[in-house]
Amino acid sequence: MDIKIRQNNKSKKEHMTMDEKLNAVRAGVLGSNDGILTVVGVLFSVAAATTNSFAIFIAGLADLLACALSMASGEYASVSSQSDSEKVVVEQERELLKTDFASEHKTVENFYVDRGVTRHTAELIADELLSKSPLETMLSVKYDITLGHYLNPWSAAWASLFSAALGGIFPLAALILSPVRYQFIATIGATVVAVALTGFLSASMSNGLVKRAMLRNVIIGLVTIMIHYGVGKIF
């Protein structure tokens, strides 16, 4: 029995949909970017108000931990809601196939007609698909959902937790490990490198414009530093 369960789990992992795989990656990239910007923001706002290195370090460390936990809980709640919605849709379609099969059949027909298939051919396709895998067909056609594959809130939460902590370590480590006179220059440099890397990863994942994403993240990072430093100076 245990062998069978392990085989089923292995098979499920091998057949994960692209959305499932990207779920954790997306959460990781967002968590990392948020960790970098919140930690560097706190470091510079506190540094503007005090020169006590230990106070600055404690503030940065506290924010790093708070940010990581906040991002993880937020991802868990968000993805859980999406997963629950997908499960509700599955039950709705299961009921519609029992109570209004003709309408479901017509939906599948129209789906293929809209893609250039003739009405007659679309009817044949709908007949075959709905006779073999009716629920899977309706979920794919209407919602682009794969039956049995729901976004995992735990994978998103853990990815966000670790990446937010890892991202926040960049500016914090640069501040602590650098000589006092170069602390803030090193922190700015570490922040620029870190946010540029997250921009590169996010653009690569979504097939976007890599250079623009990197530049955008760097500008946001520098603006974040200026705003927090200014707030620290004011108060």
PDB file of C-alpha atoms in Angstrom:
ATOM      1  CA  MET A   1       0.000   0.000   0.000  1.00  0.00           C
ATOM      2  CA  ASP A   2       2.831   2.414   0.943  1.00  0.00           C
ATOM      3  CA  ILE A   3       4.595   1.645  -2.340  1.00  0.00           C
ATOM      4  CA  LYS A   4       1.423   2.404  -4.275  1.00  0.00           C
ATOM      5  CA  ILE A   5       0.948   5.728  -2.468  1.00  0.00           C
ATOM      6  CA  ARG A   6       4.554   6.745  -3.167  1.00  0.00           C
ATOM      7  CA  GLN A   7       4.138   5.818  -6.821  1.00  0.00           C
ATOM      8  CA  ASN A   8       0.959   7.909  -7.063  1.00  0.00           C
ATOM      9  CA  ASN A   9       2.677  10.901  -5.438  1.00  0.00           C
ATOM     10  CA  LYS A  10       5.653  10.548  -7.777  1.00  0.00           C
ATOM     11  CA  SER A  11       3.345  10.334 -10.794  1.00  0.00           C
ATOM     12  CA  LYS A  12       1.479  13.442  -9.684  1.00  0.00           C
ATOM     13  CA  LYS A  13       4.711  15.403  -9.291  1.00  0.00           C
ATOM     14  CA  GLU A  14       5.906  14.304 -12.717  1.00  0.00           C
ATOM     15  CA  HIS A  15       2.678  15.535 -14.290  1.00  0.00           C
ATOM     16  CA  MET A  16       2.458  18.917 -12.588  1.00  0.00           C
ATOM     17  CA  THR A  17       0.971  21.598 -14.781  1.00  0.00           C
ATOM     18  CA  MET A  18       2.985  24.659 -15.759  1.00  0.00           C
ATOM     19  CA  ASP A  19       0.779  26.834 -13.525  1.00  0.00           C
ATOM     20  CA  GLU A  20       1.633  24.640 -10.536  1.00  0.00           C
ATOM     21  CA  LYS A  21       5.345  24.867 -11.250  1.00  0.00           C
ATOM     22  CA  LEU A  22       5.273  28.623 -11.799  1.00  0.00           C
ATOM     23  CA  ASN A  23       3.186  29.156  -8.669  1.00  0.00           C
ATOM     24  CA  ALA A  24       6.121  28.639  -6.312  1.00  0.00           C
ATOM     25  CA  VAL A  25       8.568  30.420  -8.624  1.00  0.00           C
ATOM     26  CA  ARG A  26       6.312  33.480  -8.844  1.00  0.00           C
ATOM     27  CA  ALA A  27       5.891  33.566  -5.058  1.00  0.00           C
ATOM     28  CA  GLY A  28       9.639  33.243  -4.645  1.00  0.00           C
ATOM     29  CA  VAL A  29      10.482  36.126  -6.966  1.00  0.00           C
ATOM     30  CA  LEU A  30       7.889  38.430  -5.387  1.00  0.00           C
ATOM     31  CA  GLY A  31       8.989  37.450  -1.899  1.00  0.00           C
ATOM     32  CA  SER A  32      12.619  38.130  -2.691  1.00  0.00           C
ATOM     33  CA  ASN A  33      11.892  41.560  -4.151  1.00  0.00           C
ATOM     34  CA  ASP A  34       9.710  42.513  -1.199  1.00  0.00           C
ATOM     35  CA  GLY A  35      12.313  41.289   1.281  1.00  0.00           C
ATOM     36  CA  ILE A  36      15.043  43.356  -0.343  1.00  0.00           C
ATOM     37  CA  LEU A  37      13.054  46.586  -0.512  1.00  0.00           C
ATOM     38  CA  THR A  38      11.468  46.447   2.944  1.00  0.00           C
ATOM     39  CA  VAL A  39      14.725  45.631   4.705  1.00  0.00           C
ATOM     40  CA  VAL A  40      16.769  48.283   2.889  1.00  0.00           C
ATOM     41  CA  GLY A  41      13.971  50.770   3.519  1.00  0.00           C
ATOM     42  CA  VAL A  42      14.058  50.129   7.256  1.00  0.00           C
ATOM     43  CA  LEU A  43      17.862  50.196   7.337  1.00  0.00           C
ATOM     44  CA  PHE A  44      18.029  53.639   5.739  1.00  0.00           C
ATOM     45  CA  SER A  45      15.110  55.147   7.635  1.00  0.00           C
ATOM     46  CA  VAL A  46      16.607  54.068  10.969  1.00  0.00           C
ATOM     47  CA  ALA A  47      20.139  55.024   9.867  1.00  0.00           C
ATOM     48  CA  ALA A  48      18.884  58.525   9.109  1.00  0.00           C
ATOM     49  CA  ALA A  49      17.655  58.838  12.696  1.00  0.00           C
ATOM     50  CA  THR A  50      20.555  57.213  14.569  1.00  0.00           C
ATOM     51  CA  THR A  51      24.175  56.241  14.030  1.00  0.00           C
ATOM     52  CA  ASN A  52      23.954  53.300  16.448  1.00  0.00           C
ATOM     53  CA  SER A  53      24.997  50.318  14.324  1.00  0.00           C
ATOM     54  CA  PHE A  54      23.441  47.789  16.692  1.00  0.00           C
ATOM     55  CA  ALA A  55      20.077  49.578  16.629  1.00  0.00           C
ATOM     56  CA  ILE A  56      20.178  49.654  12.828  1.00  0.00           C
ATOM     57  CA  PHE A  57      21.029  45.936  12.692  1.00  0.00           C
ATOM     58  CA  ILE A  58      18.235  44.935  15.104  1.00  0.00           C
ATOM     59  CA  ALA A  59      15.709  47.023  13.168  1.00  0.00           C
ATOM     60  CA  GLY A  60      16.788  45.424   9.880  1.00  0.00           C
ATOM     61  CA  LEU A  61      16.744  41.901  11.329  1.00  0.00           C
ATOM     62  CA  ALA A  62      13.310  42.388  12.890  1.00  0.00           C
ATOM     63  CA  ASP A  63      11.944  43.693   9.612  1.00  0.00           C
ATOM     64  CA  LEU A  64      13.481  40.776   7.697  1.00  0.00           C
ATOM     65  CA  LEU A  65      11.732  38.241   9.921  1.00  0.00           C
ATOM     66  CA  ALA A  66       8.444  40.144   9.903  1.00  0.00           C
ATOM     67  CA  CYS A  67       8.537  40.567   6.125  1.00  0.00           C
ATOM     68  CA  ALA A  68       9.262  36.876   5.510  1.00  0.00           C
ATOM     69  CA  LEU A  69       6.401  35.731   7.755  1.00  0.00           C
ATOM     70  CA  SER A  70       4.035  38.358   6.338  1.00  0.00           C
ATOM     71  CA  MET A  71       4.784  37.376   2.744  1.00  0.00           C
ATOM     72  CA  ALA A  72       4.373  33.684   3.545  1.00  0.00           C
ATOM     73  CA  SER A  73       1.024  34.143   5.280  1.00  0.00           C
ATOM     74  CA  GLY A  74      -0.202  36.416   2.502  1.00  0.00           C
ATOM     75  CA  GLU A  75       0.751  33.918  -0.193  1.00  0.00           C
ATOM     76  CA  TYR A  76      -0.879  31.077   1.731  1.00  0.00           C
ATOM     77  CA  ALA A  77      -4.147  32.984   2.126  1.00  0.00           C
ATOM     78  CA  SER A  78      -4.170  34.177  -1.495  1.00  0.00           C
ATOM     79  CA  VAL A  79      -3.370  30.836  -3.107  1.00  0.00           C
ATOM     80  CA  SER A  80      -5.719  28.990  -0.743  1.00  0.00           C
ATOM     81  CA  SER A  81      -8.574  31.214  -1.897  1.00  0.00           C
ATOM     82  CA  GLN A  82      -7.717  30.537  -5.545  1.00  0.00           C
ATOM     83  CA  SER A  83      -7.475  26.790  -4.913  1.00  0.00           C
ATOM     84  CA  ASP A  84     -10.819  26.790  -3.099  1.00  0.00           C
ATOM     85  CA  SER A  85     -12.414  28.667  -6.008  1.00  0.00           C
ATOM     86  CA  GLU A  86     -11.093  26.074  -8.458  1.00  0.00           C
ATOM     87  CA  LYS A  87     -12.603  23.262  -6.368  1.00  0.00           C
ATOM     88  CA  VAL A  88     -15.960  25.046  -6.287  1.00  0.00           C
ATOM     89  CA  VAL A  89     -15.876  25.363 -10.086  1.00  0.00           C
ATOM     90  CA  VAL A  90     -15.200  21.626 -10.397  1.00  0.00           C
ATOM     91  CA  GLU A  91     -18.327  20.802  -8.376  1.00  0.00           C
ATOM     92  CA  GLN A  92     -20.410  23.292 -10.378  1.00  0.00           C
ATOM     93  CA  GLU A  93     -19.342  21.727 -13.664  1.00  0.00           C
ATOM     94  CA  ARG A  94     -19.956  18.234 -12.319  1.00  0.00           C
ATOM     95  CA  GLU A  95     -23.537  19.249 -11.514  1.00  0.00           C
ATOM     96  CA  LEU A  96     -24.072  21.029 -14.852  1.00  0.00           C
ATOM     97  CA  LEU A  97     -23.045  17.913 -16.751  1.00  0.00           C
ATOM     98  CA  LYS A  98     -25.841  16.076 -14.974  1.00  0.00           C
ATOM     99  CA  THR A  99     -28.536  18.739 -15.223  1.00  0.00           C
ATOM    100  CA  ASP A 100     -27.756  20.672 -18.428  1.00  0.00           C
ATOM    101  CA  PHE A 101     -25.636  18.469 -20.656  1.00  0.00           C
ATOM    102  CA  ALA A 102     -26.935  20.059 -23.883  1.00  0.00           C
ATOM    103  CA  SER A 103     -25.698  23.482 -22.855  1.00  0.00           C
ATOM    104  CA  GLU A 104     -22.305  22.055 -21.902  1.00  0.00           C
ATOM    105  CA  HIS A 105     -22.095  20.306 -25.265  1.00  0.00           C
ATOM    106  CA  LYS A 106     -22.884  23.543 -27.055  1.00  0.00           C
ATOM    107  CA  THR A 107     -20.159  25.338 -25.063  1.00  0.00           C
ATOM    108  CA  VAL A 108     -17.550  22.857 -26.261  1.00  0.00           C
ATOM    109  CA  GLU A 109     -18.819  23.163 -29.851  1.00  0.00           C
ATOM    110  CA  ASN A 110     -18.579  26.951 -29.761  1.00  0.00           C
ATOM    111  CA  PHE A 111     -15.102  26.734 -28.253  1.00  0.00           C
ATOM    112  CA  TYR A 112     -13.796  24.901 -31.322  1.00  0.00           C
ATOM    113  CA  VAL A 113     -15.884  26.889 -33.809  1.00  0.00           C
ATOM    114  CA  ASP A 114     -14.293  30.070 -32.449  1.00  0.00           C
ATOM    115  CA  ARG A 115     -10.931  28.522 -33.271  1.00  0.00           C
ATOM    116  CA  GLY A 116     -11.747  27.998 -36.922  1.00  0.00           C
ATOM    117  CA  VAL A 117     -13.255  24.489 -36.875  1.00  0.00           C
ATOM    118  CA  THR A 118     -16.458  23.927 -38.862  1.00  0.00           C
ATOM    119  CA  ARG A 119     -19.675  23.427 -36.904  1.00  0.00           C
ATOM    120  CA  HIS A 120     -19.994  19.811 -38.008  1.00  0.00           C
ATOM    121  CA  THR A 121     -16.432  18.963 -37.008  1.00  0.00           C
ATOM    122  CA  ALA A 122     -16.867  20.836 -33.721  1.00  0.00           C
ATOM    123  CA  GLU A 123     -19.932  18.712 -32.949  1.00  0.00           C
ATOM    124  CA  LEU A 124     -17.950  15.524 -33.560  1.00  0.00           C
ATOM    125  CA  ILE A 125     -15.107  16.732 -31.372  1.00  0.00           C
ATOM    126  CA  ALA A 126     -17.517  17.666 -28.586  1.00  0.00           C
ATOM    127  CA  ASP A 127     -19.240  14.257 -28.843  1.00  0.00           C
ATOM    128  CA  GLU A 128     -15.971  12.380 -28.488  1.00  0.00           C
ATOM    129  CA  LEU A 129     -14.474  14.518 -25.741  1.00  0.00           C
ATOM    130  CA  LEU A 130     -17.627  14.555 -23.624  1.00  0.00           C
ATOM    131  CA  SER A 131     -18.081  10.807 -23.998  1.00  0.00           C
ATOM    132  CA  LYS A 132     -14.539  10.058 -22.801  1.00  0.00           C
ATOM    133  CA  SER A 133     -13.712  12.772 -20.260  1.00  0.00           C
ATOM    134  CA  PRO A 134     -16.649  15.155 -19.777  1.00  0.00           C
ATOM    135  CA  LEU A 135     -15.551  16.910 -16.582  1.00  0.00           C
ATOM    136  CA  GLU A 136     -11.931  17.314 -17.704  1.00  0.00           C
ATOM    137  CA  THR A 137     -13.134  18.732 -21.024  1.00  0.00           C
ATOM    138  CA  MET A 138     -15.450  21.302 -19.485  1.00  0.00           C
ATOM    139  CA  LEU A 139     -12.841  22.497 -17.006  1.00  0.00           C
ATOM    140  CA  SER A 140     -10.270  22.874 -19.761  1.00  0.00           C
ATOM    141  CA  VAL A 141     -12.602  24.619 -22.202  1.00  0.00           C
ATOM    142  CA  LYS A 142     -14.314  26.996 -19.784  1.00  0.00           C
ATOM    143  CA  TYR A 143     -11.685  27.681 -17.151  1.00  0.00           C
ATOM    144  CA  ASP A 144      -8.346  26.344 -18.447  1.00  0.00           C
ATOM    145  CA  ILE A 145      -8.131  24.151 -15.330  1.00  0.00           C
ATOM    146  CA  THR A 146      -6.650  20.654 -15.232  1.00  0.00           C
ATOM    147  CA  LEU A 147      -8.717  18.319 -13.060  1.00  0.00           C
ATOM    148  CA  GLY A 148      -6.873  17.262  -9.902  1.00  0.00           C
ATOM    149  CA  HIS A 149      -4.203  19.941 -10.258  1.00  0.00           C
ATOM    150  CA  TYR A 150      -4.815  22.777  -7.842  1.00  0.00           C
ATOM    151  CA  LEU A 151      -2.319  25.475  -6.868  1.00  0.00           C
ATOM    152  CA  ASN A 152      -0.570  24.479  -3.659  1.00  0.00           C
ATOM    153  CA  PRO A 153      -0.715  27.235  -1.007  1.00  0.00           C
ATOM    154  CA  TRP A 154       2.021  25.595   1.044  1.00  0.00           C
ATOM    155  CA  SER A 155       4.551  25.604  -1.797  1.00  0.00           C
ATOM    156  CA  ALA A 156       3.833  29.280  -2.425  1.00  0.00           C
ATOM    157  CA  ALA A 157       4.092  30.102   1.276  1.00  0.00           C
ATOM    158  CA  TRP A 158       7.424  28.317   1.787  1.00  0.00           C
ATOM    159  CA  ALA A 159       8.887  29.777  -1.409  1.00  0.00           C
ATOM    160  CA  SER A 160       7.848  33.269  -0.347  1.00  0.00           C
ATOM    161  CA  LEU A 161       9.139  32.778   3.203  1.00  0.00           C
ATOM    162  CA  PHE A 162      12.627  31.646   2.232  1.00  0.00           C
ATOM    163  CA  SER A 163      13.053  33.998  -0.706  1.00  0.00           C
ATOM    164  CA  ALA A 164      11.920  37.044   1.304  1.00  0.00           C
ATOM    165  CA  ALA A 165      14.396  36.134   4.034  1.00  0.00           C
ATOM    166  CA  LEU A 166      17.141  35.480   1.501  1.00  0.00           C
ATOM    167  CA  GLY A 167      16.448  38.724  -0.362  1.00  0.00           C
ATOM    168  CA  GLY A 168      16.496  40.736   2.851  1.00  0.00           C
ATOM    169  CA  ILE A 169      19.840  39.263   3.847  1.00  0.00           C
ATOM    170  CA  PHE A 170      21.568  40.990   0.883  1.00  0.00           C
ATOM    171  CA  PRO A 171      21.306  44.595   2.148  1.00  0.00           C
ATOM    172  CA  LEU A 172      21.515  43.554   5.811  1.00  0.00           C
ATOM    173  CA  ALA A 173      24.714  41.555   5.314  1.00  0.00           C
ATOM    174  CA  ALA A 174      26.245  44.340   3.219  1.00  0.00           C
ATOM    175  CA  LEU A 175      25.591  46.840   6.001  1.00  0.00           C
ATOM    176  CA  ILE A 176      26.972  44.649   8.789  1.00  0.00           C
ATOM    177  CA  LEU A 177      29.966  43.130   7.031  1.00  0.00           C
ATOM    178  CA  SER A 178      31.286  46.266   5.361  1.00  0.00           C
ATOM    179  CA  PRO A 179      33.690  48.753   7.009  1.00  0.00           C
ATOM    180  CA  VAL A 180      31.766  51.543   8.747  1.00  0.00           C
ATOM    181  CA  ARG A 181      32.761  54.241   6.269  1.00  0.00           C
ATOM    182  CA  TYR A 182      31.502  52.141   3.326  1.00  0.00           C
ATOM    183  CA  GLN A 183      28.410  50.625   4.980  1.00  0.00           C
ATOM    184  CA  PHE A 184      25.765  52.551   3.123  1.00  0.00           C
ATOM    185  CA  ILE A 185      27.536  52.529  -0.232  1.00  0.00           C
ATOM    186  CA  ALA A 186      27.855  48.748   0.066  1.00  0.00           C
ATOM    187  CA  THR A 187      24.203  48.454   1.084  1.00  0.00           C
ATOM    188  CA  ILE A 188      23.065  50.460  -1.922  1.00  0.00           C
ATOM    189  CA  GLY A 189      25.283  48.363  -4.179  1.00  0.00           C
ATOM    190  CA  ALA A 190      23.941  45.081  -2.740  1.00  0.00           C
ATOM    191  CA  THR A 191      20.385  46.343  -3.159  1.00  0.00           C
ATOM    192  CA  VAL A 192      20.950  47.288  -6.783  1.00  0.00           C
ATOM    193  CA  VAL A 193      22.431  43.883  -7.578  1.00  0.00           C
ATOM    194  CA  ALA A 194      19.667  42.014  -5.736  1.00  0.00           C
ATOM    195  CA  VAL A 195      16.708  43.866  -7.273  1.00  0.00           C
ATOM    196  CA  ALA A 196      18.291  43.653 -10.725  1.00  0.00           C
ATOM    197  CA  LEU A 197      18.520  39.891 -10.266  1.00  0.00           C
ATOM    198  CA  THR A 198      14.846  39.594  -9.268  1.00  0.00           C
ATOM    199  CA  GLY A 199      13.910  41.732 -12.272  1.00  0.00           C
ATOM    200  CA  PHE A 200      15.906  39.422 -14.513  1.00  0.00           C
ATOM    201  CA  LEU A 201      14.236  36.311 -13.046  1.00  0.00           C
ATOM    202  CA  SER A 202      10.699  37.698 -13.243  1.00  0.00           C
ATOM    203  CA  ALA A 203      11.140  38.848 -16.851  1.00  0.00           C
ATOM    204  CA  SER A 204      12.712  35.549 -17.855  1.00  0.00           C
ATOM    205  CA  MET A 205       9.815  33.611 -16.332  1.00  0.00           C
ATOM    206  CA  SER A 206       7.176  35.636 -18.111  1.00  0.00           C
ATOM    207  CA  ASN A 207       9.094  36.040 -21.383  1.00  0.00           C
ATOM    208  CA  GLY A 208       9.112  39.774 -20.807  1.00  0.00           C
ATOM    209  CA  LEU A 209      11.629  42.523 -21.519  1.00  0.00           C
ATOM    210  CA  VAL A 210      14.601  41.636 -19.339  1.00  0.00           C
ATOM    211  CA  LYS A 211      16.494  44.934 -19.530  1.00  0.00           C
ATOM    212  CA  ARG A 212      13.388  46.988 -18.853  1.00  0.00           C
ATOM    213  CA  ALA A 213      12.428  44.806 -15.873  1.00  0.00           C
ATOM    214  CA  MET A 214      15.918  45.059 -14.395  1.00  0.00           C
ATOM    215  CA  LEU A 215      16.066  48.831 -14.891  1.00  0.00           C
ATOM    216  CA  ARG A 216      12.583  49.264 -13.420  1.00  0.00           C
ATOM    217  CA  ASN A 217      13.528  47.270 -10.311  1.00  0.00           C
ATOM    218  CA  VAL A 218      16.766  49.204  -9.839  1.00  0.00           C
ATOM    219  CA  ILE A 219      14.946  52.551 -10.087  1.00  0.00           C
ATOM    220  CA  ILE A 220      12.289  51.380  -7.610  1.00  0.00           C
ATOM    221  CA  GLY A 221      15.017  50.200  -5.232  1.00  0.00           C
ATOM    222  CA  LEU A 222      16.844  53.538  -5.342  1.00  0.00           C
ATOM    223  CA  VAL A 223      13.611  55.503  -4.927  1.00  0.00           C
ATOM    224  CA  THR A 224      12.722  53.303  -1.941  1.00  0.00           C
ATOM    225  CA  ILE A 225      16.062  54.116  -0.321  1.00  0.00           C
ATOM    226  CA  MET A 226      15.635  57.853  -0.903  1.00  0.00           C
ATOM    227  CA  ILE A 227      12.077  57.918   0.450  1.00  0.00           C
ATOM    228  CA  HIS A 228      12.911  55.995   3.613  1.00  0.00           C
ATOM    229  CA  TYR A 229      16.060  57.990   4.251  1.00  0.00           C
ATOM    230  CA  GLY A 230      14.068  61.191   3.843  1.00  0.00           C
ATOM    231  CA  VAL A 231      11.368  59.985   6.237  1.00  0.00           C
ATOM    232  CA  GLY A 232      14.028  59.049   8.777  1.00  0.00           C
ATOM    233  CA  LYS A 233      15.594  62.501   8.499  1.00  0.00           C
ATOM    234  CA  ILE A 234      12.253  64.238   8.933  1.00  0.00           C
ATOM    235  CA  PHE A 235      11.217  62.325  12.055  1.00  0.00           C
TER     236      PHE A 235
END
